[in-house]
Amino acid sequence: MVDDRWLTVEQQRSWRAWLAVSALLPDRLEHELKSAHDLSLAEYEILVRLSEEPERRLRMSELASRTLASKSRLSHQVSRMEASGLVSRAGCLEDGRGSYAQLTDHGWRVLVTAAPCHVAGVRRWLVDALPAEDFARLGSIMAVVVEHLATAESPTVGHSG
Amino acid sequence: MVDDRWLTVEQQRSWRAWLAVSALLPDRLEHELKSAHDLSLAEYEILVRLSEEPERRLRMSELASRTLASKSRLSHQVSRMEASGLVSRAGCLEDGRGSYAQLTDHGWRVLVTAAPCHVAGVRRWLVDALPAEDFARLGSIMAVVVEHLATAESPTVGHSG
DNA sequence: TAAGATTGAAAGATCAATCTTA
DNA sequence: TAAGATTGATCTTTCAATCTTA
């Protein structure tokens, strides 16, 4: 590269390894889940989040923030899942503007059926691919980065073109 | 969850931290690059890979494999970039079936202009967010996982539905 | 006015053909 | 028949606009 403020060769190697894993791993997990259970990773995440709630439902905006999706994306996604019977929508009594995504019985059964496949994938491709200590270390490193991403201000980016 | 073969609470925390970073970080980098230089991350990666070659060009299939994109995705992407003047296509003399993606002068200038912004983002959100030792550790952990993903056979996934 | 949520159009990714040359 | 690459249709995501209630 051309710029002074670049990364060292070693840093660049690390960065590219990160890029590779974050491209390859979701791909692998998605294909496994899709071919065995006709479920995308995005659908799976939504089923999981809903399944963890006492009544198996969550406000749309809360679900969006937990799955790290935009409201718009979640809304489209939930519409598709409604069409395939995995979730349903319900109005919200406490706040007339709000709405709930509700896991259906079918959605619950699909989740229970698919979960072992997904967990096996996460184990196979990540957790068990590493010494336990390294996976734990990875986790705490990621926690630091998440915190930083959530907390720090994004600087105003100068336009140099 | 419902299944025996789940992750421990600690493993699950790690896994979710991973998921969060791999959703938030590319998003952040993409927005910074997009708003300052009207460039997507995918476009940036392609410009970088081409810029590293002696003649600033690469066969389509090689470029696809380096950017971890499918041939189809790369082909569409390069068509768009051709339309915006960042790259051009050229036939291949050694193999009549092949074609090259070639970085244009404009593409080169855009890359040189945008690179500091991208590098600053990678630094700000990842490299400098961690003690140097942790970032190095992350890199070597990722290298192990990449190797595993590239090497190990995907098991035949049983269908239980 | 703002917050919760949805919508439709446009941009991007995926999938299954297809085309051409080896 | 297979490899390199592209295409068109379909599905998903993004973006800006909109609708409704607070």
Short mmCIF file of C-alpha atoms (C1' of nucleotides) in Angstrom, two decimals:
data_model
loop_
_atom_site.label_atom_id
_atom_site.label_comp_id
_atom_site.label_asym_id
_atom_site.label_seq_id
_atom_site.Cartn_x
_atom_site.Cartn_y
_atom_site.Cartn_z
CA MET A 1 0.00 0.00 0.00
CA VAL A 2 0.81 3.59 -0.32
CA ASP A 3 0.12 5.16 3.01
CA ASP A 4 2.25 5.64 6.10
CA ARG A 5 -0.60 4.95 8.43
CA TRP A 6 -1.07 1.37 7.34
CA LEU A 7 -1.02 -1.79 9.42
CA THR A 8 2.10 -3.82 10.00
CA VAL A 9 2.41 -7.01 7.98
CA GLU A 10 1.53 -8.99 11.07
CA GLN A 11 -1.51 -6.85 11.85
CA GLN A 12 -2.67 -7.15 8.31
CA ARG A 13 -2.38 -10.91 8.46
CA SER A 14 -4.54 -10.90 11.58
CA TRP A 15 -7.08 -8.59 10.01
CA ARG A 16 -7.38 -10.75 6.92
CA ALA A 17 -7.76 -13.88 8.99
CA TRP A 18 -10.59 -12.13 10.79
CA LEU A 19 -12.18 -11.20 7.45
CA ALA A 20 -11.89 -14.77 6.24
CA VAL A 21 -13.54 -16.29 9.30
CA SER A 22 -16.32 -13.76 9.33
CA ALA A 23 -17.07 -14.58 5.69
CA LEU A 24 -16.63 -18.35 5.80
CA LEU A 25 -18.14 -19.29 9.14
CA PRO A 26 -21.65 -17.81 8.68
CA ASP A 27 -21.67 -19.23 5.18
CA ARG A 28 -20.93 -22.71 6.43
CA LEU A 29 -23.49 -22.52 9.21
CA GLU A 30 -26.10 -21.11 6.89
CA HIS A 31 -25.66 -23.86 4.31
CA GLU A 32 -25.86 -26.59 6.93
CA LEU A 33 -29.00 -25.16 8.45
CA LYS A 34 -30.54 -24.43 5.07
CA SER A 35 -29.94 -27.81 3.53
CA ALA A 36 -30.99 -29.81 6.59
CA HIS A 37 -33.86 -27.65 7.86
CA ASP A 38 -34.62 -25.07 5.19
CA LEU A 39 -33.87 -22.30 7.65
CA SER A 40 -31.64 -19.26 7.21
CA LEU A 41 -29.34 -18.04 9.96
CA ALA A 42 -31.42 -14.88 10.26
CA GLU A 43 -34.58 -16.92 10.77
CA TYR A 44 -32.83 -19.13 13.28
CA GLU A 45 -31.64 -16.16 15.33
CA ILE A 46 -35.14 -14.78 15.47
CA LEU A 47 -36.60 -18.11 16.57
CA VAL A 48 -33.96 -18.37 19.31
CA ARG A 49 -34.58 -14.89 20.66
CA LEU A 50 -38.33 -15.39 20.78
CA SER A 51 -37.98 -18.83 22.35
CA GLU A 52 -36.09 -17.33 25.26
CA GLU A 53 -38.98 -15.12 26.31
CA PRO A 54 -41.54 -16.34 28.86
CA GLU A 55 -44.41 -15.92 26.40
CA ARG A 56 -42.27 -16.57 23.37
CA ARG A 57 -42.86 -13.10 22.02
CA LEU A 58 -41.01 -9.80 21.81
CA ARG A 59 -41.72 -6.29 20.65
CA MET A 60 -40.48 -5.71 17.12
CA SER A 61 -38.02 -3.00 18.09
CA GLU A 62 -36.62 -5.08 20.94
CA LEU A 63 -36.23 -8.07 18.64
CA ALA A 64 -34.50 -5.85 16.10
CA SER A 65 -32.02 -4.61 18.65
CA ARG A 66 -31.29 -8.10 19.99
CA THR A 67 -30.70 -9.56 16.54
CA LEU A 68 -28.78 -6.45 15.52
CA ALA A 69 -31.03 -5.92 12.53
CA SER A 70 -32.54 -2.67 11.30
CA LYS A 71 -36.23 -2.19 11.95
CA SER A 72 -36.90 -2.32 8.26
CA ARG A 73 -34.97 -5.53 7.75
CA LEU A 74 -36.64 -7.18 10.70
CA SER A 75 -40.06 -6.12 9.55
CA HIS A 76 -39.54 -7.67 6.11
CA GLN A 77 -37.99 -10.77 7.64
CA VAL A 78 -40.87 -11.28 10.06
CA SER A 79 -43.36 -10.85 7.21
CA ARG A 80 -41.69 -13.69 5.34
CA MET A 81 -41.63 -15.84 8.47
CA GLU A 82 -45.27 -15.07 9.07
CA ALA A 83 -45.99 -16.32 5.58
CA SER A 84 -44.19 -19.57 6.32
CA GLY A 85 -45.95 -19.94 9.66
CA LEU A 86 -42.92 -19.64 11.95
CA VAL A 87 -44.14 -16.53 13.76
CA SER A 88 -47.24 -14.40 13.97
CA ARG A 89 -47.76 -10.74 14.71
CA ALA A 90 -49.93 -9.34 17.44
CA GLY A 91 -50.88 -5.82 18.42
CA CYS A 92 -49.65 -4.35 21.68
CA LEU A 93 -52.06 -3.34 24.44
CA GLU A 94 -49.66 -1.19 26.46
CA ASP A 95 -48.66 0.91 23.47
CA GLY A 96 -50.94 1.29 20.49
CA ARG A 97 -48.01 1.94 18.18
CA GLY A 98 -46.20 -1.24 19.08
CA SER A 99 -46.46 -4.80 17.87
CA TYR A 100 -45.27 -8.19 18.98
CA ALA A 101 -43.63 -10.99 17.06
CA GLN A 102 -44.91 -14.23 18.53
CA LEU A 103 -43.33 -17.64 18.07
CA THR A 104 -45.93 -20.10 16.77
CA ASP A 105 -46.09 -23.74 17.85
CA HIS A 106 -44.80 -24.64 14.44
CA GLY A 107 -41.93 -22.19 14.83
CA TRP A 108 -41.08 -23.71 18.21
CA ARG A 109 -41.02 -27.22 16.78
CA VAL A 110 -38.85 -26.14 13.87
CA LEU A 111 -36.43 -24.51 16.28
CA VAL A 112 -36.25 -27.56 18.54
CA THR A 113 -35.63 -29.74 15.51
CA ALA A 114 -33.00 -27.50 13.96
CA ALA A 115 -31.09 -26.45 17.07
CA PRO A 116 -28.89 -29.56 17.39
CA CYS A 117 -27.72 -29.10 13.82
CA HIS A 118 -26.81 -25.48 14.40
CA VAL A 119 -25.11 -26.13 17.71
CA ALA A 120 -23.14 -28.98 16.18
CA GLY A 121 -21.99 -26.57 13.48
CA VAL A 122 -20.91 -23.90 15.94
CA ARG A 123 -19.04 -26.57 17.90
CA ARG A 124 -17.49 -28.17 14.89
CA TRP A 125 -16.32 -25.05 13.13
CA LEU A 126 -15.41 -22.85 16.05
CA VAL A 127 -15.70 -24.06 19.62
CA ASP A 128 -14.09 -27.47 19.15
CA ALA A 129 -11.68 -26.22 16.52
CA LEU A 130 -9.81 -24.43 19.30
CA PRO A 131 -8.32 -25.30 22.68
CA ALA A 132 -10.97 -24.40 25.27
CA GLU A 133 -8.76 -21.68 26.62
CA ASP A 134 -8.45 -20.02 23.22
CA PHE A 135 -12.18 -20.05 22.64
CA ALA A 136 -12.70 -18.44 26.02
CA ARG A 137 -10.06 -15.88 25.19
CA LEU A 138 -11.75 -15.17 21.90
CA GLY A 139 -14.97 -14.58 23.79
CA SER A 140 -13.49 -12.06 26.15
CA ILE A 141 -11.71 -10.25 23.35
CA MET A 142 -14.98 -10.02 21.43
CA ALA A 143 -16.71 -8.69 24.52
CA VAL A 144 -14.22 -5.84 24.72
CA VAL A 145 -14.72 -4.99 21.05
CA VAL A 146 -18.52 -5.08 21.33
CA GLU A 147 -18.35 -2.76 24.28
CA HIS A 148 -16.12 -0.40 22.35
CA LEU A 149 -18.39 -0.46 19.30
CA ALA A 150 -21.45 0.17 21.41
CA THR A 151 -19.89 2.91 23.51
CA ALA A 152 -17.40 4.99 21.55
CA GLU A 153 -18.45 7.85 19.35
CA SER A 154 -18.02 7.45 15.65
CA PRO A 155 -15.76 10.35 14.62
CA THR A 156 -16.93 12.72 11.93
CA VAL A 157 -15.28 11.33 8.87
CA GLY A 158 -13.54 13.84 6.68
CA HIS A 159 -14.18 13.81 2.96
CA SER A 160 -10.99 14.14 1.00
CA GLY A 161 -12.25 13.62 -2.57
CA MET B 1 -32.85 -24.16 25.34
CA VAL B 2 -34.11 -27.64 25.16
CA ASP B 3 -31.23 -29.79 24.15
CA ASP B 4 -28.52 -31.56 26.12
CA ARG B 5 -25.91 -30.90 23.53
CA TRP B 6 -26.01 -27.15 23.98
CA LEU B 7 -23.21 -24.77 24.84
CA THR B 8 -22.36 -23.79 28.40
CA VAL B 9 -23.53 -20.37 29.51
CA GLU B 10 -19.99 -19.10 29.17
CA GLN B 11 -19.55 -20.55 25.68
CA GLN B 12 -22.82 -19.06 24.62
CA ARG B 13 -21.76 -15.66 25.87
CA SER B 14 -18.61 -15.95 23.80
CA TRP B 15 -20.51 -17.07 20.74
CA ARG B 16 -22.93 -14.17 21.00
CA ALA B 17 -20.12 -11.69 21.45
CA TRP B 18 -18.62 -13.09 18.26
CA LEU B 19 -21.95 -12.69 16.47
CA ALA B 20 -22.26 -9.12 17.66
CA VAL B 21 -18.82 -8.09 16.48
CA SER B 22 -19.21 -9.76 13.15
CA ALA B 23 -22.46 -7.87 12.61
CA LEU B 24 -21.45 -4.49 14.01
CA LEU B 25 -17.90 -4.10 12.80
CA PRO B 26 -18.45 -4.50 9.03
CA ASP B 27 -21.48 -2.26 9.35
CA ARG B 28 -19.47 0.48 10.99
CA LEU B 29 -16.64 0.22 8.48
CA GLU B 30 -19.06 0.14 5.58
CA HIS B 31 -20.89 3.27 6.70
CA GLU B 32 -17.68 5.19 7.25
CA LEU B 33 -16.34 4.25 3.83
CA LYS B 34 -19.68 4.83 2.14
CA SER B 35 -20.37 8.23 3.60
CA ALA B 36 -16.85 9.58 3.11
CA HIS B 37 -15.95 7.95 -0.19
CA ASP B 38 -19.11 6.41 -1.63
CA LEU B 39 -17.46 3.00 -1.62
CA SER B 40 -18.81 -0.28 -0.25
CA LEU B 41 -16.62 -2.69 1.66
CA ALA B 42 -16.95 -5.21 -1.17
CA GLU B 43 -15.74 -2.64 -3.69
CA TYR B 44 -12.89 -1.67 -1.40
CA GLU B 45 -11.72 -5.27 -1.01
CA ILE B 46 -11.68 -5.71 -4.77
CA LEU B 47 -9.70 -2.51 -5.30
CA VAL B 48 -7.18 -3.63 -2.67
CA ARG B 49 -6.68 -7.07 -4.18
CA LEU B 50 -6.19 -5.68 -7.65
CA SER B 51 -3.84 -2.98 -6.40
CA GLU B 52 -1.54 -5.60 -4.96
CA GLU B 53 -0.86 -7.21 -8.32
CA PRO B 54 2.10 -6.09 -10.46
CA GLU B 55 -0.17 -5.13 -13.36
CA ARG B 56 -3.10 -4.26 -11.14
CA ARG B 57 -5.22 -6.99 -12.62
CA LEU B 58 -6.36 -10.48 -11.70
CA ARG B 59 -8.30 -13.28 -13.32
CA MET B 60 -11.95 -13.25 -12.27
CA SER B 61 -11.84 -16.63 -10.61
CA GLU B 62 -8.68 -15.78 -8.70
CA LEU B 63 -10.19 -12.50 -7.56
CA ALA B 64 -13.31 -14.36 -6.48
CA SER B 65 -11.34 -16.79 -4.40
CA ARG B 66 -9.23 -14.07 -2.77
CA THR B 67 -12.23 -11.97 -1.85
CA LEU B 68 -14.14 -15.09 -0.79
CA ALA B 69 -16.98 -14.25 -3.13
CA SER B 70 -18.86 -16.58 -5.44
CA LYS B 71 -18.11 -16.27 -9.14
CA SER B 72 -21.59 -15.02 -9.74
CA ARG B 73 -21.42 -12.39 -7.05
CA LEU B 74 -18.05 -11.19 -8.22
CA SER B 75 -19.20 -11.02 -11.81
CA HIS B 76 -22.18 -8.84 -10.90
CA GLN B 77 -20.03 -6.72 -8.61
CA VAL B 78 -17.37 -6.15 -11.25
CA SER B 79 -20.03 -5.19 -13.77
CA ARG B 80 -21.26 -2.48 -11.41
CA MET B 81 -17.71 -1.30 -10.79
CA GLU B 82 -17.06 -1.24 -14.50
CA ALA B 83 -20.09 0.99 -14.89
CA SER B 84 -18.70 3.39 -12.29
CA GLY B 85 -15.25 3.30 -13.88
CA LEU B 86 -13.32 1.68 -11.03
CA VAL B 87 -12.25 -1.37 -13.01
CA SER B 88 -12.34 -2.62 -16.56
CA ARG B 89 -12.51 -6.09 -18.03
CA ALA B 90 -10.03 -7.54 -20.47
CA GLY B 91 -9.89 -10.83 -22.32
CA CYS B 92 -7.22 -13.37 -21.48
CA LEU B 93 -4.61 -14.38 -24.07
CA GLU B 94 -3.39 -17.54 -22.30
CA ASP B 95 -6.88 -18.97 -21.91
CA GLY B 96 -9.69 -17.94 -24.22
CA ARG B 97 -12.29 -18.71 -21.59
CA GLY B 98 -10.75 -16.46 -18.99
CA SER B 99 -11.02 -12.77 -18.32
CA TYR B 100 -9.20 -10.19 -16.25
CA ALA B 101 -10.48 -7.52 -13.94
CA GLN B 102 -8.17 -4.55 -14.31
CA LEU B 103 -7.89 -1.64 -11.91
CA THR B 104 -8.34 1.65 -13.79
CA ASP B 105 -6.39 4.79 -13.00
CA HIS B 106 -9.56 6.19 -11.53
CA GLY B 107 -9.97 3.06 -9.38
CA TRP B 108 -6.42 3.42 -8.16
CA ARG B 109 -6.93 7.04 -7.21
CA VAL B 110 -10.16 6.24 -5.41
CA LEU B 111 -8.40 3.48 -3.46
CA VAL B 112 -5.49 5.70 -2.49
CA THR B 113 -7.92 8.36 -1.36
CA ALA B 114 -10.15 6.01 0.61
CA ALA B 115 -7.56 3.74 2.20
CA PRO B 116 -6.62 6.03 5.12
CA CYS B 117 -10.27 6.22 6.12
CA HIS B 118 -10.66 2.47 6.07
CA VAL B 119 -7.42 1.80 7.90
CA ALA B 120 -8.34 4.36 10.52
CA GLY B 121 -11.63 2.53 11.00
CA VAL B 122 -9.99 -0.85 11.36
CA ARG B 123 -7.59 0.65 13.88
CA ARG B 124 -10.18 2.55 15.77
CA TRP B 125 -12.75 -0.21 16.08
CA LEU B 126 -10.54 -3.24 16.40
CA VAL B 127 -6.77 -2.96 16.46
CA ASP B 128 -6.48 -0.07 18.89
CA ALA B 129 -9.50 -1.15 20.90
CA LEU B 130 -7.39 -4.01 22.25
CA PRO B 131 -4.03 -4.44 23.92
CA ALA B 132 -1.57 -5.29 21.13
CA GLU B 133 -1.09 -8.73 22.57
CA ASP B 134 -4.81 -9.48 22.43
CA PHE B 135 -5.10 -8.36 18.84
CA ALA B 136 -2.18 -10.62 17.93
CA ARG B 137 -3.81 -13.45 19.82
CA LEU B 138 -7.06 -12.85 17.98
CA GLY B 139 -5.15 -13.08 14.73
CA SER B 140 -3.59 -16.42 15.52
CA ILE B 141 -6.89 -17.82 16.75
CA MET B 142 -8.56 -16.72 13.53
CA ALA B 143 -5.78 -18.33 11.52
CA VAL B 144 -6.47 -21.67 13.20
CA VAL B 145 -10.18 -21.39 12.47
CA VAL B 146 -9.63 -20.42 8.83
CA GLU B 147 -7.37 -23.40 8.41
CA HIS B 148 -9.97 -25.66 9.95
CA LEU B 149 -12.75 -24.26 7.76
CA ALA B 150 -10.65 -24.64 4.65
CA THR B 151 -9.42 -28.12 5.46
CA ALA B 152 -11.99 -30.17 7.32
CA GLU B 153 -14.75 -32.03 5.57
CA SER B 154 -18.28 -30.81 6.08
CA PRO B 155 -20.16 -33.79 7.51
CA THR B 156 -23.28 -35.04 5.74
CA VAL B 157 -26.02 -33.36 7.69
CA GLY B 158 -28.87 -35.58 8.80
CA HIS B 159 -32.39 -34.42 8.14
CA SER B 160 -34.61 -35.02 11.12
CA GLY B 161 -37.82 -33.23 10.04
"C1'" DT C 1 -42.75 16.32 17.24
"C1'" DA C 2 -41.09 12.08 18.07
"C1'" DA C 3 -41.31 6.88 18.56
"C1'" DG C 4 -42.79 2.30 16.85
"C1'" DA C 5 -43.38 0.12 12.95
"C1'" DT C 6 -44.33 -0.84 8.04
"C1'" DT C 7 -43.92 -0.11 3.01
"C1'" DG C 8 -42.19 0.14 -1.87
"C1'" DA C 9 -38.44 0.95 -4.75
"C1'" DA C 10 -33.67 0.28 -5.57
"C1'" DA C 11 -29.38 -2.13 -4.75
"C1'" DG C 12 -27.13 -6.38 -3.70
"C1'" DA C 13 -26.69 -11.55 -3.16
"C1'" DT C 14 -27.94 -16.23 -4.51
"C1'" DC C 15 -29.29 -19.92 -7.52
"C1'" DA C 16 -29.84 -22.42 -11.50
"C1'" DA C 17 -29.12 -22.15 -16.22
"C1'" DT C 18 -26.24 -20.86 -20.16
"C1'" DC C 19 -22.40 -19.75 -23.20
"C1'" DT C 20 -17.74 -20.38 -24.79
"C1'" DT C 21 -13.37 -22.48 -25.03
"C1'" DA C 22 -10.19 -26.40 -23.20
"C1'" DT D 1 -17.26 -33.30 -20.55
"C1'" DA D 2 -15.42 -29.88 -17.63
"C1'" DA D 3 -13.61 -25.12 -16.43
"C1'" DG D 4 -14.00 -20.01 -16.65
"C1'" DA D 5 -17.19 -16.80 -16.64
"C1'" DT D 6 -21.65 -14.48 -17.32
"C1'" DT D 7 -26.72 -13.97 -17.15
"C1'" DG D 8 -31.57 -13.51 -15.59
"C1'" DA D 9 -34.81 -14.60 -12.12
"C1'" DT D 10 -35.60 -14.57 -7.42
"C1'" DC D 11 -34.77 -13.48 -2.75
"C1'" DT D 12 -32.84 -10.28 0.75
"C1'" DT D 13 -31.20 -5.88 2.37
"C1'" DT D 14 -31.14 -0.98 2.40
"C1'" DC D 15 -32.96 3.60 1.96
"C1'" DA D 16 -36.22 7.05 2.17
"C1'" DA D 17 -40.93 7.92 2.79
"C1'" DT D 18 -45.11 7.00 5.22
"C1'" DC D 19 -48.59 5.81 8.64
"C1'" DT D 20 -50.29 5.69 13.34
"C1'" DT D 21 -50.27 6.63 18.12
"C1'" DA D 22 -47.75 9.00 22.22
#
